[in-house]
Amino acid sequence: MMIEERWQLYCALSNLIFSKHSYIRRIREELTDVDTLFSLPHTAIDELFAKKGFANKLFDIEYLKWIRSEIEWYLSKGVQLIDINSNNYPQNLKECIDAPLLLYYRGNGDLTNEKVISIVGTRLPTQDGILFCNEVVSNFVKEGYEPLIVSGLAIGIDLASHIAAIENSLQTLAVLPCGIDEIYPSSNRAVAIKIVENGGIITEFPRGVKPLKHNFLQRNRIIAGIANALVVIQSRIKGGSMSTVEYANSYSRDIFALPGRMNDINFYGCNYLISKNIAQIYLNSTTIPKSLMWGKW
């Protein structure tokens, strides 16, 4: 399969099933190689998706013509299309059964970095929360490591983690809850530009998809799955951070949380995760490297 043909077919498939995780799981479970899907008889493809006429839509000439125009737009904007069989598809994410079949990526970061840390937390951090975030990120450099720092570009701890990574000369990756043609929230556009220059922005959502509520939960599974470990810095007992923890736990990722005052609502989530042994307590700069058995540890 020529690489341009691969892009066209993966992009066509992604546009049809990006929000249907059951379809993604079925493909990953029943096919040894996703590429083989495109050579199956149409009847077999329809059976795989349990949807009559699916193959006709996937290979429709006018639909593929539109997909080709979409690919031309991506390429004109410097966006890379990374299918799950590509060498630069993030390895940790590839291991997840519901991993996106196609990623849209813009940046210059190393997606094959073997050390990847995702950081999440409240949208309403205290000054202590921001300082803690900076310390966690700078501690990696202090110990001699250069992990890729991943978060969701949201206001609060997400944004603080991206900024801390850039200030410490670490690459950072922002996972979007929408198409790559839109930055959400728009107030973080200036930081997003810096992120593209120092890592990148990535999404599974095709162009034109808006940041709808359910997309944030879908986005959170990528933040969890792409990393070796997830760090929670200031989180309430409910919210996006806790959903990311659920995904990370289901993927058997290491989870760390910073403890806080018991009467501080912004630490309820962290303290709960530690008390239930869902997360390890973050103590100092060696906590994560030792747990993950990096290098000298």
Coordinates of N, CA and C in Angstrom, one line a residue, residues 64-228:
L64 N -14.1 9.5 -1.0 CA -12.7 9.5 -1.0 C -12.1 10.7 -1.7
K65 N -12.8 11.3 -2.6 CA -12.3 12.5 -3.3 C -12.3 13.6 -2.2
W66 N -13.4 13.7 -1.4 CA -13.4 14.7 -0.3 C -12.3 14.5 0.7
I67 N -12.1 13.2 1.0 CA -11.0 12.9 2.0 C -9.7 13.3 1.4
R68 N -9.5 13.2 0.1 CA -8.2 13.6 -0.5 C -8.0 15.1 -0.3
S69 N -9.1 15.9 -0.5 CA -9.0 17.3 -0.3 C -8.7 17.7 1.1
E70 N -9.2 16.8 2.1 CA -8.9 17.0 3.5 C -7.4 16.8 3.7
I71 N -6.9 15.8 3.2 CA -5.5 15.5 3.4 C -4.6 16.6 2.8
E72 N -5.0 17.1 1.7 CA -4.3 18.2 1.1 C -4.3 19.4 2.0
W73 N -5.4 19.6 2.7 CA -5.5 20.7 3.7 C -4.5 20.5 4.8
Y74 N -4.5 19.3 5.4 CA -3.6 18.9 6.5 C -2.2 19.2 6.1
L75 N -1.8 18.7 4.9 CA -0.4 18.8 4.5 C 0.0 20.3 4.3
S76 N -0.9 21.1 3.8 CA -0.7 22.5 3.5 C -0.4 23.2 4.8
K77 N -1.0 22.7 5.9 CA -0.8 23.3 7.2 C 0.3 22.7 8.1
G78 N 1.0 21.8 7.5 CA 2.1 21.2 8.2 C 1.7 20.1 9.2
V79 N 0.5 19.6 9.0 CA -0.1 18.6 9.9 C 0.3 17.2 9.4
Q80 N 0.9 16.4 10.3 CA 1.2 15.0 9.9 C 0.1 14.1 10.2
L81 N -0.2 13.1 9.4 CA -1.2 12.1 9.6 C -0.4 10.8 10.0
I82 N -0.6 10.4 11.3 CA 0.1 9.2 11.8 C -0.8 8.1 12.1
D83 N -0.8 7.0 11.2 CA -1.7 5.9 11.4 C -1.0 4.9 12.4
I84 N -1.8 4.0 12.9 CA -1.4 3.2 14.0 C -0.3 2.2 13.6
N85 N 0.0 2.1 12.3 CA 1.1 1.2 11.9 C 2.4 2.0 11.6
S86 N 2.3 3.3 11.8 CA 3.5 4.2 11.5 C 4.5 4.0 12.6
N87 N 5.8 4.2 12.2 CA 6.9 4.0 13.2 C 6.9 5.1 14.3
N88 N 6.3 6.3 14.0 CA 6.3 7.3 14.9 C 5.0 7.5 15.7
Y89 N 4.1 6.4 15.6 CA 2.9 6.4 16.5 C 3.4 6.1 17.9
P90 N 2.9 6.9 18.9 CA 3.4 6.7 20.3 C 3.1 5.2 20.7
Q91 N 4.2 4.6 21.2 CA 4.2 3.2 21.5 C 3.2 2.8 22.7
N92 N 3.2 3.6 23.7 CA 2.4 3.4 24.9 C 0.9 3.4 24.4
L93 N 0.6 4.4 23.6 CA -0.8 4.5 23.1 C -1.2 3.3 22.2
K94 N -0.3 2.9 21.4 CA -0.6 1.8 20.5 C -1.0 0.5 21.3
E95 N -0.5 0.4 22.5 CA -0.8 -0.8 23.3 C -2.2 -0.8 23.8
C96 N -2.9 0.3 23.8 CA -4.3 0.4 24.3 C -5.2 -0.1 23.2
I97 N -6.2 -1.0 23.7 CA -7.1 -1.6 22.7 C -8.0 -0.7 22.0
D98 N -8.3 0.5 22.6 CA -9.1 1.5 22.0 C -8.3 2.7 21.4
A99 N -7.1 2.5 21.1 CA -6.2 3.5 20.6 C -6.7 4.0 19.3
P100 N -6.7 5.3 19.0 CA -7.1 5.9 17.7 C -6.3 5.2 16.6
L101 N -7.0 5.0 15.5 CA -6.4 4.4 14.3 C -5.6 5.4 13.6
L102 N -5.9 6.7 13.8 CA -5.2 7.8 13.1 C -5.1 9.0 14.0
L103 N -3.9 9.6 14.0 CA -3.7 10.8 14.8 C -3.3 12.0 13.9
Y104 N -3.7 13.2 14.2 CA -3.4 14.4 13.4 C -2.4 15.1 14.3
Y105 N -1.2 15.4 13.8 CA -0.1 15.9 14.7 C 0.6 17.1 14.0
R106 N 0.8 18.2 14.8 CA 1.6 19.3 14.2 C 2.6 19.6 15.3
G107 N 3.9 19.6 14.9 CA 5.0 19.9 15.8 C 6.3 19.3 15.4
N108 N 7.3 19.4 16.3 CA 8.6 18.8 16.0 C 9.1 17.9 17.1
G109 N 8.2 17.5 17.9 CA 8.6 16.7 19.1 C 8.9 15.2 18.7
D110 N 9.5 14.5 19.7 CA 9.8 13.1 19.5 C 8.7 12.3 20.1
L111 N 7.8 11.8 19.3 CA 6.7 11.0 19.8 C 7.1 9.6 20.2
T112 N 8.3 9.2 19.9 CA 8.8 7.9 20.2 C 9.7 7.9 21.5
N113 N 9.7 9.1 22.2 CA 10.4 9.2 23.5 C 9.9 8.1 24.4
E114 N 10.8 7.3 25.0 CA 10.4 6.2 25.8 C 9.9 6.6 27.2
K115 N 10.2 7.9 27.5 CA 9.8 8.5 28.8 C 8.7 9.5 28.6
V116 N 7.5 9.2 29.0 CA 6.4 10.1 28.7 C 5.6 10.3 30.0
I117 N 5.4 11.5 30.5 CA 4.7 11.8 31.7 C 3.5 12.7 31.4
S118 N 2.3 12.3 31.8 CA 1.1 13.1 31.6 C 0.8 13.8 33.0
I119 N 0.4 15.0 32.9 CA 0.1 15.8 34.1 C -1.3 16.4 34.0
V120 N -2.1 16.2 35.0 CA -3.5 16.8 34.9 C -3.8 17.4 36.3
G121 N -4.8 18.2 36.3 CA -5.2 18.8 37.6 C -6.4 19.8 37.4
T122 N -6.7 20.5 38.4 CA -7.8 21.4 38.4 C -7.6 22.6 37.4
R123 N -8.8 23.1 37.0 CA -8.7 24.3 36.2 C -8.6 25.6 37.0
L124 N -8.8 25.4 38.4 CA -8.7 26.5 39.3 C -7.7 26.3 40.4
P125 N -6.4 26.2 39.9 CA -5.3 25.9 40.9 C -5.0 27.1 41.8
T126 N -4.5 26.8 43.0 CA -4.0 27.8 43.8 C -2.5 28.1 43.4
Q127 N -2.0 29.1 44.0 CA -0.6 29.4 43.7 C 0.3 28.3 44.1
D128 N 0.0 27.6 45.2 CA 0.8 26.4 45.6 C 0.7 25.3 44.5
G129 N -0.5 25.2 43.9 CA -0.6 24.2 42.8 C 0.3 24.5 41.6
I130 N 0.4 25.7 41.3 CA 1.2 26.1 40.1 C 2.7 25.8 40.5
L131 N 3.1 26.2 41.7 CA 4.4 25.9 42.2 C 4.8 24.5 42.2
F132 N 3.8 23.6 42.7 CA 4.0 22.2 42.7 C 4.2 21.6 41.3
C133 N 3.4 22.1 40.4 CA 3.5 21.7 39.0 C 4.9 22.0 38.5
N134 N 5.4 23.2 38.7 CA 6.7 23.6 38.2 C 7.8 22.7 38.8
E135 N 7.6 22.4 40.1 CA 8.6 21.6 40.8 C 8.6 20.2 40.3
V136 N 7.5 19.6 40.0 CA 7.4 18.2 39.5 C 8.2 18.2 38.2
V137 N 7.9 19.1 37.3 CA 8.5 19.2 36.0 C 10.0 19.4 36.1
S138 N 10.4 20.4 36.8 CA 11.8 20.8 37.0 C 12.6 19.7 37.6
N139 N 12.0 18.9 38.5 CA 12.7 17.8 39.1 C 13.2 16.7 38.2
F140 N 12.5 16.5 37.0 CA 13.0 15.6 36.0 C 14.3 16.0 35.5
V141 N 14.4 17.3 35.2 CA 15.7 17.8 34.7 C 16.7 17.7 35.8
K142 N 16.4 18.0 37.0 CA 17.3 18.0 38.2 C 17.9 16.6 38.3
E143 N 17.1 15.5 38.0 CA 17.6 14.2 38.1 C 18.2 13.7 36.8
G144 N 18.3 14.5 35.7 CA 18.9 14.2 34.5 C 18.1 13.5 33.5
Y145 N 16.8 13.7 33.5 CA 15.8 13.1 32.6 C 15.1 14.1 31.7
E146 N 14.8 13.7 30.5 CA 14.1 14.6 29.5 C 12.8 13.9 29.0
P147 N 11.9 13.7 29.9 CA 10.6 13.1 29.4 C 9.8 14.1 28.6
L148 N 8.9 13.5 27.8 CA 7.9 14.3 27.0 C 6.8 14.5 28.0
I149 N 6.4 15.8 28.2 CA 5.4 16.2 29.2 C 4.1 16.4 28.4
V150 N 3.0 15.6 28.8 CA 1.8 15.6 28.1 C 0.6 16.2 29.0
S151 N -0.2 17.0 28.4 CA -1.4 17.5 29.1 C -2.4 17.9 28.0
G152 N -3.5 18.6 28.5 CA -4.6 18.8 27.6 C -4.9 20.3 27.2
L153 N -3.9 21.2 27.5 CA -4.0 22.6 27.1 C -5.1 23.4 27.9
A154 N -5.8 22.8 28.8 CA -6.8 23.5 29.5 C -6.2 24.5 30.4
I155 N -7.1 25.5 30.8 CA -6.7 26.5 31.8 C -6.4 25.8 33.1
G156 N -5.4 26.3 33.8 CA -5.1 25.7 35.1 C -3.8 24.8 35.1
I157 N -3.9 23.7 35.7 CA -2.7 22.8 35.8 C -2.2 22.3 34.5
D158 N -3.1 22.0 33.5 CA -2.7 21.6 32.2 C -1.8 22.7 31.6
L159 N -2.2 23.9 31.6 CA -1.4 25.0 31.0 C -0.1 25.2 31.8
A160 N -0.2 25.1 33.1 CA 1.0 25.3 33.9 C 2.1 24.2 33.6
S161 N 1.6 23.0 33.3 CA 2.5 21.9 33.0 C 3.2 22.1 31.6
H162 N 2.4 22.6 30.7 CA 3.0 22.9 29.4 C 4.1 24.0 29.5
I163 N 3.7 25.1 30.2 CA 4.6 26.2 30.4 C 5.9 25.8 31.1
A164 N 5.7 25.0 32.2 CA 6.9 24.5 33.0 C 7.8 23.7 32.1
A165 N 7.2 22.8 31.2 CA 8.1 22.0 30.3 C 8.9 22.9 29.4
I166 N 8.3 23.9 28.8 CA 9.0 24.8 27.9 C 10.1 25.5 28.6
E167 N 9.8 26.0 29.8 CA 10.7 26.8 30.6 C 11.9 25.9 31.1
N168 N 11.7 24.6 31.1 CA 12.8 23.7 31.5 C 13.4 23.0 30.3
S169 N 13.1 23.5 29.1 CA 13.7 22.9 27.9 C 13.3 21.5 27.6
L170 N 12.1 21.1 28.1 CA 11.5 19.8 27.8 C 10.5 19.9 26.7
Q171 N 10.3 18.9 25.9 CA 9.3 18.9 24.9 C 8.0 18.6 25.6
T172 N 6.9 19.2 25.0 CA 5.6 19.0 25.6 C 4.5 18.8 24.5
L173 N 3.5 18.0 24.8 CA 2.5 17.6 23.9 C 1.1 18.0 24.4
A174 N 0.4 18.7 23.6 CA -1.0 19.1 24.0 C -2.0 18.2 23.2
V175 N -2.9 17.5 24.0 CA -3.9 16.7 23.3 C -5.2 17.5 23.3
L176 N -5.7 17.7 22.1 CA -6.9 18.5 21.9 C -8.2 17.7 21.9
P177 N -9.3 18.4 22.4 CA -10.6 17.8 22.4 C -11.4 18.1 21.1
C178 N -10.7 18.5 20.1 CA -11.4 19.0 18.8 C -10.4 18.8 17.7
G179 N -10.9 19.2 16.5 CA -10.0 19.1 15.3 C -8.8 20.0 15.5
I180 N -7.7 19.7 14.7 CA -6.5 20.4 14.8 C -6.6 21.8 14.2
D181 N -7.7 22.0 13.5 CA -7.9 23.4 12.9 C -8.4 24.4 14.0
E182 N -8.6 23.9 15.2 CA -9.1 24.8 16.3 C -8.3 24.6 17.5
I183 N -8.0 25.7 18.2 CA -7.3 25.6 19.5 C -8.3 25.9 20.6
Y184 N -8.3 25.0 21.6 CA -9.3 25.1 22.7 C -8.5 25.0 24.0
P185 N -8.7 26.0 24.9 CA -9.5 27.2 24.7 C -8.7 28.2 23.9
S186 N -9.3 29.1 23.2 CA -8.7 30.0 22.3 C -7.8 31.0 23.0
S187 N -8.0 31.2 24.3 CA -7.2 32.1 25.1 C -5.8 31.5 25.3
N188 N -5.6 30.2 25.0 CA -4.3 29.6 25.2 C -3.5 29.5 23.8
R189 N -4.0 30.2 22.8 CA -3.4 30.1 21.5 C -1.9 30.5 21.5
A190 N -1.6 31.5 22.2 CA -0.2 32.0 22.2 C 0.7 30.8 22.8
V191 N 0.3 30.2 23.8 CA 1.0 29.1 24.4 C 1.1 27.9 23.4
A192 N -0.1 27.7 22.7 CA -0.1 26.6 21.8 C 0.9 26.7 20.7
I193 N 1.1 28.0 20.3 CA 2.2 28.2 19.2 C 3.5 27.8 19.8
K194 N 3.8 28.1 21.0 CA 5.1 27.8 21.6 C 5.2 26.3 21.8
I195 N 4.1 25.6 22.1 CA 4.1 24.2 22.2 C 4.4 23.5 20.9
V196 N 3.8 24.0 19.8 CA 4.2 23.5 18.5 C 5.6 23.6 18.2
E197 N 6.3 24.6 18.7 CA 7.7 24.8 18.5 C 8.6 24.0 19.4
N198 N 7.9 23.5 20.5 CA 8.7 22.8 21.5 C 8.0 21.4 21.8
G199 N 7.5 20.8 20.8 CA 6.8 19.5 21.0 C 5.7 19.3 20.0
G200 N 4.5 19.6 20.4 CA 3.5 19.6 19.4 C 2.1 19.5 20.0
I201 N 1.1 19.6 19.1 CA -0.3 19.4 19.4 C -0.8 18.2 18.6
I202 N -1.7 17.5 19.2 CA -2.2 16.2 18.6 C -3.6 16.0 18.9
T203 N -4.3 15.3 18.0 CA -5.7 14.9 18.3 C -6.1 13.7 17.4
E204 N -7.2 13.1 17.8 CA -7.7 12.0 17.0 C -8.9 12.5 16.2
F205 N -9.4 13.8 16.5 CA -10.6 14.3 15.9 C -10.3 15.0 14.5
P206 N -11.0 14.6 13.5 CA -10.8 15.2 12.2 C -11.1 16.7 12.2
R207 N -10.7 17.4 11.2 CA -10.9 18.8 11.0 C -12.4 19.1 11.1
G208 N -12.7 20.2 11.8 CA -14.1 20.6 11.8 C -14.9 20.1 13.1
V209 N -14.3 19.2 13.8 CA -14.9 18.7 15.0 C -14.8 19.7 16.1
K210 N -15.8 20.1 16.7 CA -15.8 21.1 17.8 C -15.5 20.5 19.2
P211 N -15.1 21.3 20.1 CA -14.8 20.8 21.5 C -16.1 20.5 22.3
L212 N -16.9 19.5 21.9 CA -18.1 19.2 22.6 C -17.8 18.5 23.9
K213 N -18.7 18.5 24.8 CA -18.5 18.0 26.1 C -18.0 16.6 26.1
H214 N -18.6 15.7 25.4 CA -18.1 14.3 25.4 C -16.8 14.1 24.8
N215 N -16.3 15.0 24.0 CA -15.0 14.9 23.4 C -13.8 15.0 24.4
F216 N -14.1 15.7 25.5 CA -13.1 15.9 26.6 C -12.8 14.5 27.2
L217 N -13.8 13.7 27.5 CA -13.6 12.4 28.1 C -12.9 11.5 27.1
Q218 N -13.2 11.6 25.8 CA -12.5 10.8 24.8 C -11.1 11.3 24.7
R219 N -10.8 12.6 24.8 CA -9.5 13.1 24.8 C -8.7 12.6 26.0
N220 N -9.3 12.5 27.1 CA -8.6 12.1 28.4 C -8.0 10.7 28.3
R221 N -8.6 9.8 27.5 CA -8.1 8.5 27.4 C -6.8 8.5 26.7
I222 N -6.6 9.5 25.8 CA -5.3 9.6 25.1 C -4.2 10.1 26.0
I223 N -4.6 11.1 26.8 CA -3.6 11.7 27.8 C -3.2 10.5 28.7
A224 N -4.1 9.7 29.1 CA -3.8 8.5 30.0 C -3.0 7.5 29.3
G225 N -3.4 7.1 28.1 CA -2.8 6.0 27.4 C -1.4 6.2 26.8
I226 N -1.1 7.5 26.5 CA 0.1 7.8 25.8 C 1.3 7.8 26.7
A227 N 1.1 7.8 28.1 CA 2.1 8.0 29.0 C 2.6 6.8 29.7
N228 N 3.8 6.8 30.3 CA 4.2 5.8 31.2 C 3.6 6.0 32.6

